[in-house]
mmCIF file of C-alpha atoms and ligand atoms in Angstrom:
data_model
loop_
_atom_site.group_PDB
_atom_site.id
_atom_site.type_symbol
_atom_site.label_atom_id
_atom_site.label_comp_id
_atom_site.label_asym_id
_atom_site.label_seq_id
_atom_site.Cartn_x
_atom_site.Cartn_y
_atom_site.Cartn_z
ATOM 1 C CA MET A 713 120.679 57.349 75.161
ATOM 2 C CA LYS A 714 123.342 55.428 73.346
ATOM 3 C CA VAL A 715 123.190 51.854 74.662
ATOM 4 C CA PHE A 716 125.844 49.221 73.997
ATOM 5 C CA VAL A 717 124.632 45.628 74.474
ATOM 6 C CA ALA A 718 127.409 43.033 74.568
ATOM 7 C CA GLY A 719 126.190 39.529 73.692
ATOM 8 C CA CYS A 720 123.530 38.780 71.085
ATOM 9 C CA GLY A 721 121.992 35.568 72.439
ATOM 10 C CA THR A 722 118.358 35.316 73.528
ATOM 11 C CA MET A 723 118.788 37.759 76.415
ATOM 12 C CA GLY A 724 121.117 40.237 74.684
ATOM 13 C CA SER A 725 118.914 40.512 71.616
ATOM 14 C CA GLY A 726 115.748 40.786 73.744
ATOM 15 C CA ILE A 727 117.352 43.590 75.777
ATOM 16 C CA ALA A 728 118.509 45.365 72.588
ATOM 17 C CA GLN A 729 114.941 45.096 71.213
ATOM 18 C CA VAL A 730 113.539 46.759 74.341
ATOM 19 C CA PHE A 731 115.915 49.747 74.195
ATOM 20 C CA ALA A 732 115.459 50.181 70.421
ATOM 21 C CA SER A 733 111.677 50.101 70.857
ATOM 22 C CA PHE A 734 111.969 53.013 73.297
ATOM 23 C CA GLY A 735 113.884 55.084 70.734
ATOM 24 C CA HIS A 736 117.424 54.577 72.003
ATOM 25 C CA GLU A 737 120.374 54.184 69.667
ATOM 26 C CA THR A 738 121.346 50.589 70.441
ATOM 27 C CA ILE A 739 124.501 48.781 69.421
ATOM 28 C CA MET A 740 124.353 44.992 69.269
ATOM 29 C CA PHE A 741 127.869 43.669 69.813
ATOM 30 C CA ASP A 742 129.254 40.137 69.732
ATOM 31 C CA ARG A 743 132.633 38.702 68.882
ATOM 32 C CA GLU A 744 131.517 37.210 65.555
ATOM 33 C CA ALA A 745 129.307 38.713 62.862
ATOM 34 C CA ASP A 746 127.120 35.614 62.503
ATOM 35 C CA LEU A 747 126.283 35.748 66.240
ATOM 36 C CA VAL A 748 125.226 39.376 65.846
ATOM 37 C CA ASP A 749 123.204 38.556 62.724
ATOM 38 C CA ARG A 750 121.471 35.662 64.470
ATOM 39 C CA GLY A 751 120.445 37.973 67.333
ATOM 40 C CA TYR A 752 119.248 40.620 64.888
ATOM 41 C CA ALA A 753 117.190 37.969 63.027
ATOM 42 C CA LEU A 754 115.456 37.065 66.328
ATOM 43 C CA ILE A 755 114.423 40.709 66.726
ATOM 44 C CA GLU A 756 113.265 40.982 63.103
ATOM 45 C CA LYS A 757 111.066 37.904 63.628
ATOM 46 C CA GLN A 758 109.497 39.381 66.789
ATOM 47 C CA VAL A 759 108.936 42.737 65.092
ATOM 48 C CA ARG A 760 107.249 41.001 62.154
ATOM 49 C CA ARG A 761 104.960 39.147 64.590
ATOM 50 C CA GLN A 762 104.016 42.392 66.318
ATOM 51 C CA LEU A 763 103.395 44.005 62.931
ATOM 52 C CA ASP A 764 101.161 41.112 61.800
ATOM 53 C CA LYS A 765 99.174 41.344 65.033
ATOM 54 C CA GLY A 766 98.716 45.095 64.536
ATOM 55 C CA ARG A 767 100.616 45.873 67.748
ATOM 56 C CA LEU A 768 103.160 47.950 65.821
ATOM 57 C CA THR A 769 102.652 50.211 62.804
ATOM 58 C CA GLN A 770 104.949 49.914 59.786
ATOM 59 C CA GLU A 771 106.631 53.210 60.799
ATOM 60 C CA GLU A 772 107.179 52.027 64.404
ATOM 61 C CA ALA A 773 108.648 48.731 63.179
ATOM 62 C CA GLU A 774 110.993 50.519 60.797
ATOM 63 C CA ALA A 775 112.025 53.030 63.489
ATOM 64 C CA LEU A 776 112.756 50.205 65.949
ATOM 65 C CA LEU A 777 115.000 48.360 63.482
ATOM 66 C CA ALA A 778 116.676 51.625 62.421
ATOM 67 C CA ASN A 779 117.703 52.212 66.061
ATOM 68 C CA LEU A 780 119.756 48.997 65.993
ATOM 69 C CA LYS A 781 123.347 48.941 64.836
ATOM 70 C CA ARG A 782 125.258 45.669 64.479
ATOM 71 C CA SER A 783 128.939 45.507 65.373
ATOM 72 C CA THR A 784 131.866 43.238 66.172
ATOM 73 C CA ASP A 785 134.031 46.241 67.095
ATOM 74 C CA LEU A 786 134.327 46.940 70.828
ATOM 75 C CA ASP A 787 135.380 50.531 70.030
ATOM 76 C CA GLU A 788 131.703 51.221 69.255
ATOM 77 C CA ALA A 789 131.211 51.401 73.041
ATOM 78 C CA LYS A 790 132.937 54.811 72.975
ATOM 79 C CA GLY A 791 130.310 57.447 73.691
ATOM 80 C CA ALA A 792 127.845 54.936 75.180
ATOM 81 C CA ASP A 793 125.750 56.180 78.120
ATOM 82 C CA LEU A 794 124.939 52.648 79.230
ATOM 83 C CA VAL A 795 126.711 49.343 78.615
ATOM 84 C CA ILE A 796 124.808 46.119 79.303
ATOM 85 C CA GLU A 797 126.761 42.884 79.278
ATOM 86 C CA ALA A 798 124.749 39.759 78.405
ATOM 87 C CA ILE A 799 127.465 37.303 77.386
ATOM 88 C CA PHE A 800 127.748 33.728 78.686
ATOM 89 C CA GLU A 801 128.132 33.094 82.402
ATOM 90 C CA ASP A 802 131.880 33.004 82.914
ATOM 91 C CA LEU A 803 133.404 35.278 85.523
ATOM 92 C CA GLU A 804 136.815 35.718 83.886
ATOM 93 C CA THR A 805 135.336 36.451 80.433
ATOM 94 C CA LYS A 806 133.013 39.047 81.928
ATOM 95 C CA ARG A 807 135.873 40.629 83.913
ATOM 96 C CA ASP A 808 138.040 40.749 80.812
ATOM 97 C CA LEU A 809 135.262 42.430 78.790
ATOM 98 C CA PHE A 810 134.558 45.052 81.485
ATOM 99 C CA GLY A 811 138.310 45.658 81.813
ATOM 100 C CA LYS A 812 138.486 46.579 78.125
ATOM 101 C CA LEU A 813 135.307 48.661 78.279
ATOM 102 C CA ASP A 814 136.715 50.500 81.299
ATOM 103 C CA LYS A 815 139.361 52.073 79.084
ATOM 104 C CA LEU A 816 137.007 52.922 76.211
ATOM 105 C CA CYS A 817 133.964 54.465 77.846
ATOM 106 C CA HIS A 818 133.537 57.982 79.195
ATOM 107 C CA PRO A 819 133.675 58.544 82.981
ATOM 108 C CA ASP A 820 129.911 58.982 83.300
ATOM 109 C CA CYS A 821 128.943 55.780 81.494
ATOM 110 C CA LEU A 822 126.854 53.286 83.501
ATOM 111 C CA PHE A 823 127.866 49.626 83.415
ATOM 112 C CA ALA A 824 125.409 46.802 83.945
ATOM 113 C CA THR A 825 125.682 43.053 83.877
ATOM 114 C CA ASN A 826 122.741 40.792 83.101
ATOM 115 C CA THR A 827 124.388 37.931 85.004
ATOM 116 C CA SER A 828 121.746 35.562 86.354
ATOM 117 C CA SER A 829 123.630 34.678 89.522
ATOM 118 C CA LEU A 830 127.354 35.583 89.539
ATOM 119 C CA SER A 831 128.735 38.046 92.081
ATOM 120 C CA ILE A 832 128.536 41.666 90.898
ATOM 121 C CA SER A 833 131.444 42.569 93.216
ATOM 122 C CA LYS A 834 133.698 39.911 91.703
ATOM 123 C CA ILE A 835 132.830 41.036 88.176
ATOM 124 C CA ALA A 836 133.592 44.667 89.103
ATOM 125 C CA GLN A 837 136.593 44.100 91.402
ATOM 126 C CA GLY A 838 139.592 46.266 90.554
ATOM 127 C CA GLN A 839 137.942 48.111 87.646
ATOM 128 C CA ASP A 840 138.012 51.902 87.568
ATOM 129 C CA HIS A 841 134.250 51.946 87.150
ATOM 130 C CA GLU A 842 133.518 49.691 90.156
ATOM 131 C CA SER A 843 131.132 52.269 91.661
ATOM 132 C CA ARG A 844 129.221 52.577 88.363
ATOM 133 C CA LEU A 845 128.674 48.850 87.809
ATOM 134 C CA ALA A 846 125.503 47.084 88.969
ATOM 135 C CA GLY A 847 123.451 44.038 88.112
ATOM 136 C CA MET A 848 120.557 44.624 85.735
ATOM 137 C CA HIS A 849 118.884 41.234 85.495
ATOM 138 C CA PHE A 850 116.215 40.883 82.795
ATOM 139 C CA PHE A 851 113.879 37.905 82.392
ATOM 140 C CA ASN A 852 113.177 35.849 79.311
ATOM 141 C CA PRO A 853 111.473 36.932 77.050
ATOM 142 C CA ALA A 854 112.926 40.361 77.836
ATOM 143 C CA PRO A 855 110.457 42.335 75.676
ATOM 144 C CA VAL A 856 107.523 40.786 77.599
ATOM 145 C CA MET A 857 108.639 40.334 81.203
ATOM 146 C CA LYS A 858 108.036 43.414 83.351
ATOM 147 C CA LEU A 859 110.691 42.834 86.005
ATOM 148 C CA VAL A 860 114.331 43.888 86.145
ATOM 149 C CA GLU A 861 116.308 43.039 89.281
ATOM 150 C CA VAL A 862 118.781 45.822 90.098
ATOM 151 C CA ILE A 863 121.633 44.380 92.120
ATOM 152 C CA ARG A 864 124.129 46.275 94.192
ATOM 153 C CA GLY A 865 127.743 45.127 94.311
ATOM 154 C CA ALA A 866 129.969 45.897 97.324
ATOM 155 C CA LYS A 867 131.149 49.188 95.786
ATOM 156 C CA THR A 868 128.159 50.191 93.645
ATOM 157 C CA SER A 869 127.229 53.796 94.458
ATOM 158 C CA ASP A 870 123.720 54.948 95.429
ATOM 159 C CA THR A 871 123.784 57.242 92.388
ATOM 160 C CA ALA A 872 124.425 54.327 90.033
ATOM 161 C CA ILE A 873 121.599 52.297 91.583
ATOM 162 C CA ASP A 874 119.188 55.249 91.304
ATOM 163 C CA ARG A 875 120.200 55.953 87.705
ATOM 164 C CA ILE A 876 119.788 52.302 86.679
ATOM 165 C CA ALA A 877 116.389 52.067 88.417
ATOM 166 C CA ASP A 878 115.332 55.212 86.475
ATOM 167 C CA VAL A 879 116.468 53.625 83.206
ATOM 168 C CA VAL A 880 114.407 50.502 84.034
ATOM 169 C CA ARG A 881 111.265 52.616 84.593
ATOM 170 C CA ALA A 882 111.950 54.592 81.411
ATOM 171 C CA ILE A 883 111.805 51.372 79.345
ATOM 172 C CA GLY A 884 108.403 50.474 80.814
ATOM 173 C CA LYS A 885 109.629 47.945 83.370
ATOM 174 C CA GLU A 886 109.627 47.700 87.164
ATOM 175 C CA PRO A 887 112.884 47.571 89.125
ATOM 176 C CA VAL A 888 113.280 45.608 92.364
ATOM 177 C CA LEU A 889 116.407 46.252 94.397
ATOM 178 C CA CYS A 890 118.486 43.415 95.771
ATOM 179 C CA GLN A 891 121.758 42.967 97.625
ATOM 180 C CA GLU A 892 124.036 40.487 95.935
ATOM 181 C CA SER A 893 123.390 36.939 96.990
ATOM 182 C CA PRO A 894 123.510 33.727 94.915
ATOM 183 C CA GLY A 895 120.568 33.695 92.475
ATOM 184 C CA PHE A 896 119.344 37.113 93.692
ATOM 185 C CA ILE A 897 115.563 36.945 94.285
ATOM 186 C CA VAL A 898 113.820 35.304 91.339
ATOM 187 C CA ASN A 899 116.355 32.622 90.458
ATOM 188 C CA ARG A 900 116.880 31.743 94.143
ATOM 189 C CA LEU A 901 113.173 30.914 94.347
ATOM 190 C CA LEU A 902 112.417 29.763 90.811
ATOM 191 C CA ILE A 903 115.355 27.491 89.966
ATOM 192 C CA PRO A 904 115.215 25.341 93.154
ATOM 193 C CA MET A 905 111.459 24.993 92.483
ATOM 194 C CA ILE A 906 112.263 23.690 88.997
ATOM 195 C CA ASN A 907 114.920 21.372 90.504
ATOM 196 C CA GLU A 908 112.271 19.944 92.857
ATOM 197 C CA ALA A 909 109.964 19.324 89.887
ATOM 198 C CA VAL A 910 112.789 17.429 88.158
ATOM 199 C CA ASP A 911 113.330 15.410 91.341
ATOM 200 C CA LEU A 912 109.610 14.524 91.527
ATOM 201 C CA LEU A 913 109.785 13.325 87.926
ATOM 202 C CA ALA A 914 112.992 11.323 88.537
ATOM 203 C CA ARG A 915 111.420 9.626 91.580
ATOM 204 C CA GLY A 916 108.331 8.690 89.587
ATOM 205 C CA VAL A 917 106.016 10.630 91.901
ATOM 206 C CA ALA A 918 104.109 12.074 88.931
ATOM 207 C CA SER A 919 104.368 12.285 85.155
ATOM 208 C CA ARG A 920 105.883 15.211 83.276
ATOM 209 C CA ASP A 921 102.484 16.386 82.084
ATOM 210 C CA ASP A 922 100.867 16.106 85.503
ATOM 211 C CA ILE A 923 103.699 18.016 87.230
ATOM 212 C CA ASP A 924 103.350 20.843 84.703
ATOM 213 C CA GLN A 925 99.556 20.784 84.778
ATOM 214 C CA ALA A 926 99.619 20.873 88.593
ATOM 215 C CA MET A 927 101.634 24.081 88.692
ATOM 216 C CA ARG A 928 99.732 25.715 85.821
ATOM 217 C CA LEU A 929 96.344 25.091 87.424
ATOM 218 C CA GLY A 930 97.288 24.857 91.095
ATOM 219 C CA ALA A 931 99.621 27.841 91.298
ATOM 220 C CA ASN A 932 98.532 29.797 88.202
ATOM 221 C CA HIS A 933 102.013 29.661 86.640
ATOM 222 C CA PRO A 934 101.898 30.458 82.909
ATOM 223 C CA MET A 935 104.174 27.481 82.210
ATOM 224 C CA GLY A 936 104.732 24.284 84.193
ATOM 225 C CA PRO A 937 108.201 23.976 85.796
ATOM 226 C CA LEU A 938 109.477 21.349 83.325
ATOM 227 C CA GLN A 939 108.217 23.371 80.368
ATOM 228 C CA LEU A 940 109.896 26.419 81.887
ATOM 229 C CA ALA A 941 113.157 24.474 82.373
ATOM 230 C CA ASP A 942 113.138 23.706 78.632
ATOM 231 C CA PHE A 943 112.419 27.384 77.910
ATOM 232 C CA ILE A 944 115.306 28.622 80.094
ATOM 233 C CA GLY A 945 117.712 25.836 79.004
ATOM 234 C CA ILE A 946 118.531 22.700 81.022
ATOM 235 C CA ASP A 947 122.257 23.607 81.133
ATOM 236 C CA ILE A 948 121.427 27.070 82.470
ATOM 237 C CA VAL A 949 119.091 25.665 85.150
ATOM 238 C CA ARG A 950 121.810 23.251 86.277
ATOM 239 C CA ASN A 951 124.462 25.962 86.209
ATOM 240 C CA ILE A 952 122.368 28.296 88.377
ATOM 241 C CA MET A 953 121.742 25.477 90.901
ATOM 242 C CA GLU A 954 125.510 24.942 91.087
ATOM 243 C CA ILE A 955 126.155 28.643 91.612
ATOM 244 C CA ILE A 956 123.539 28.785 94.404
ATOM 245 C CA GLN A 957 124.995 25.661 95.991
ATOM 246 C CA GLU A 958 128.574 26.960 95.833
ATOM 247 C CA GLY A 959 127.525 30.368 97.131
ATOM 248 C CA THR A 960 125.436 29.110 100.038
ATOM 249 C CA LYS A 961 127.437 25.908 100.746
ATOM 250 C CA ASP A 962 124.061 24.317 101.399
ATOM 251 C CA PRO A 963 123.624 20.749 100.063
ATOM 252 C CA LYS A 964 119.884 21.293 99.638
ATOM 253 C CA TYR A 965 120.725 23.092 96.388
ATOM 254 C CA GLN A 966 122.347 19.986 94.844
ATOM 255 C CA PRO A 967 121.248 19.811 91.166
ATOM 256 C CA SER A 968 119.089 16.773 90.419
ATOM 257 C CA PRO A 969 121.106 13.924 88.814
ATOM 258 C CA LEU A 970 118.491 13.915 86.036
ATOM 259 C CA LEU A 971 119.597 17.440 85.078
ATOM 260 C CA ASP A 972 123.222 16.225 84.906
ATOM 261 C CA ARG A 973 122.216 13.348 82.671
ATOM 262 C CA MET A 974 120.193 15.529 80.326
ATOM 263 C CA VAL A 975 123.071 17.993 79.916
ATOM 264 C CA LYS A 976 125.450 15.084 79.194
ATOM 265 C CA ASP A 977 122.991 13.758 76.577
ATOM 266 C CA GLY A 978 122.689 17.200 74.946
ATOM 267 C CA LYS A 979 119.009 17.482 75.901
ATOM 268 C CA LEU A 980 119.155 21.193 76.645
ATOM 269 C CA GLY A 981 115.513 22.121 76.077
ATOM 270 C CA ARG A 982 113.997 24.187 73.281
ATOM 271 C CA LYS A 983 117.314 25.372 71.879
ATOM 272 C CA SER A 984 118.574 21.815 71.201
ATOM 273 C CA GLY A 985 115.228 20.450 69.987
ATOM 274 C CA GLU A 986 114.677 18.247 73.039
ATOM 275 C CA GLY A 987 114.508 18.571 76.807
ATOM 276 C CA PHE A 988 111.612 17.304 78.887
ATOM 277 C CA TYR A 989 109.591 17.853 75.688
ATOM 278 C CA LYS A 990 110.443 17.498 71.988
ATOM 279 C CA TYR A 991 110.377 20.588 69.728
HETATM 280 N N1 3HC B 1631 110.057 37.788 72.425
HETATM 281 C C1 3HC B 1631 109.170 38.796 72.377
HETATM 282 N N2 3HC B 1631 107.871 38.654 72.601
HETATM 283 C C2 3HC B 1631 107.426 37.418 72.866
HETATM 284 C C3 3HC B 1631 108.270 36.300 72.936
HETATM 285 C C4 3HC B 1631 109.645 36.527 72.693
HETATM 286 N N3 3HC B 1631 110.537 35.533 72.739
HETATM 287 N N4 3HC B 1631 107.531 35.216 73.231
HETATM 288 C C5 3HC B 1631 106.256 35.623 73.353
HETATM 289 N N5 3HC B 1631 106.207 36.957 73.140
HETATM 290 C C6 3HC B 1631 105.036 37.804 73.238
HETATM 291 C C7 3HC B 1631 104.041 37.461 72.150
HETATM 292 O O1 3HC B 1631 104.316 38.159 70.942
HETATM 293 C C8 3HC B 1631 102.742 37.916 72.787
HETATM 294 O O2 3HC B 1631 102.628 39.314 72.664
HETATM 295 P P1 3HC B 1631 101.235 40.020 72.383
HETATM 296 O O3 3HC B 1631 100.391 39.745 73.579
HETATM 297 O O4 3HC B 1631 101.596 41.466 72.195
HETATM 298 O O5 3HC B 1631 100.702 39.369 71.145
HETATM 299 C C9 3HC B 1631 102.950 37.611 74.287
HETATM 300 O O6 3HC B 1631 104.356 37.536 74.460
HETATM 301 C C10 3HC B 1631 102.331 36.324 74.689
HETATM 302 O O7 3HC B 1631 102.856 35.314 73.867
HETATM 303 P P2 3HC B 1631 102.047 34.064 73.343
HETATM 304 O O8 3HC B 1631 100.589 34.414 73.211
HETATM 305 O O9 3HC B 1631 102.740 33.494 72.149
HETATM 306 O O10 3HC B 1631 102.272 32.952 74.448
HETATM 307 P P3 3HC B 1631 101.895 32.947 75.965
HETATM 308 O O11 3HC B 1631 100.691 33.732 76.282
HETATM 309 O O12 3HC B 1631 101.943 31.503 76.299
HETATM 310 O O13 3HC B 1631 103.111 33.678 76.677
HETATM 311 C C11 3HC B 1631 105.230 33.655 77.709
HETATM 312 C C12 3HC B 1631 104.425 33.283 76.482
HETATM 313 C C13 3HC B 1631 105.224 35.191 77.865
HETATM 314 C C14 3HC B 1631 106.642 33.170 77.479
HETATM 315 C C15 3HC B 1631 104.554 32.994 78.976
HETATM 316 O O14 3HC B 1631 104.394 31.620 78.766
HETATM 317 C C16 3HC B 1631 105.337 33.197 80.245
HETATM 318 O O15 3HC B 1631 105.268 34.240 80.876
HETATM 319 N N6 3HC B 1631 106.107 32.163 80.659
HETATM 320 C C17 3HC B 1631 106.968 32.231 81.844
HETATM 321 C C18 3HC B 1631 108.245 32.951 81.473
HETATM 322 C C19 3HC B 1631 109.185 33.064 82.646
HETATM 323 O O16 3HC B 1631 108.954 32.605 83.766
HETATM 324 N N7 3HC B 1631 110.336 33.699 82.385
HETATM 325 C C20 3HC B 1631 111.387 33.833 83.359
HETATM 326 C C21 3HC B 1631 112.409 32.756 83.131
HETATM 327 S S1 3HC B 1631 113.730 32.866 84.289
HETATM 328 C C22 3HC B 1631 114.786 33.982 83.624
HETATM 329 O O17 3HC B 1631 114.614 34.492 82.537
HETATM 330 C C23 3HC B 1631 115.976 34.302 84.454
HETATM 331 C C24 3HC B 1631 117.239 33.744 83.847
HETATM 332 O O18 3HC B 1631 118.343 34.261 84.584
HETATM 333 C C25 3HC B 1631 117.292 32.240 83.871
#
């Protein structure tokens, strides 16, 4: 397949790495060359790690990197069999991007958005390819996590859902199907759980380390919820809570005031050097 991945942040580059590792010609697109290069450097670092650990041979590593093409030119999407959008979470920006892609891509091309909680129907509304657009939600780190949520918008066809689920299996992952609903399955369960952990910390019920230790040892989670919040990004956690709250109109999804304060103070987790932990 020829796969066009729009957005070269953590998720976009992880997704591009997965497709390239399965032998697909993969275009990494972003609006500026340094964003594309930064995403490519993340992949190079991961590939080097795998090489050092003996998980990849030199030939496999070279083949993976050779499958990646870097671009700031949207026209590269011409001839793509699958477009995956992984840009930042803004409805209008996503709609604008899909509107442009609509005119460039061939009539059989599949369109997927990696949105973590926005409405697939709203992203697709009014586009010619509405029936061929679905949610394809990967989890961080994309090369490691086995799950992809496949989300149906109001007009997504059965054929598109089946084809996307087949693509997910063909890249060694497991699809779960979901109707669109704020946060889909994983984020609807995971992010409010993290918000509760933040609330426990803010109320002084337990320390940061004890909250994380409790969930690592008491629920077998690989990371404690506060550690995971730093890994995902404090701004992203807060944003998903807001989207779930707006979508459900249920006040129980109110983001913890501590999350608001941390975002205001620029404590965004790993990416900013400090969140609940220092990096
Ligand atoms: N990219 C690629 N591979 C990575 C990686 C990355 N960023 N980080 C770790 N890995 C690989 C390592 O190379 C290693 O591979 P190997 O077994 O072949 O050597 C393997 O993952 C395990 O890594 P480590 O030994 O360094 O570390 P851990 O065993 O602690 O695992 C972890 C790291 C996989 C991140 C694990 O802690 C974990 O599963 N954490 C929970 C992650 C999670 O819940 N993600 C979902 C977040 S929610 C989300 O993404 C949705 C969004 O919409 C918000």
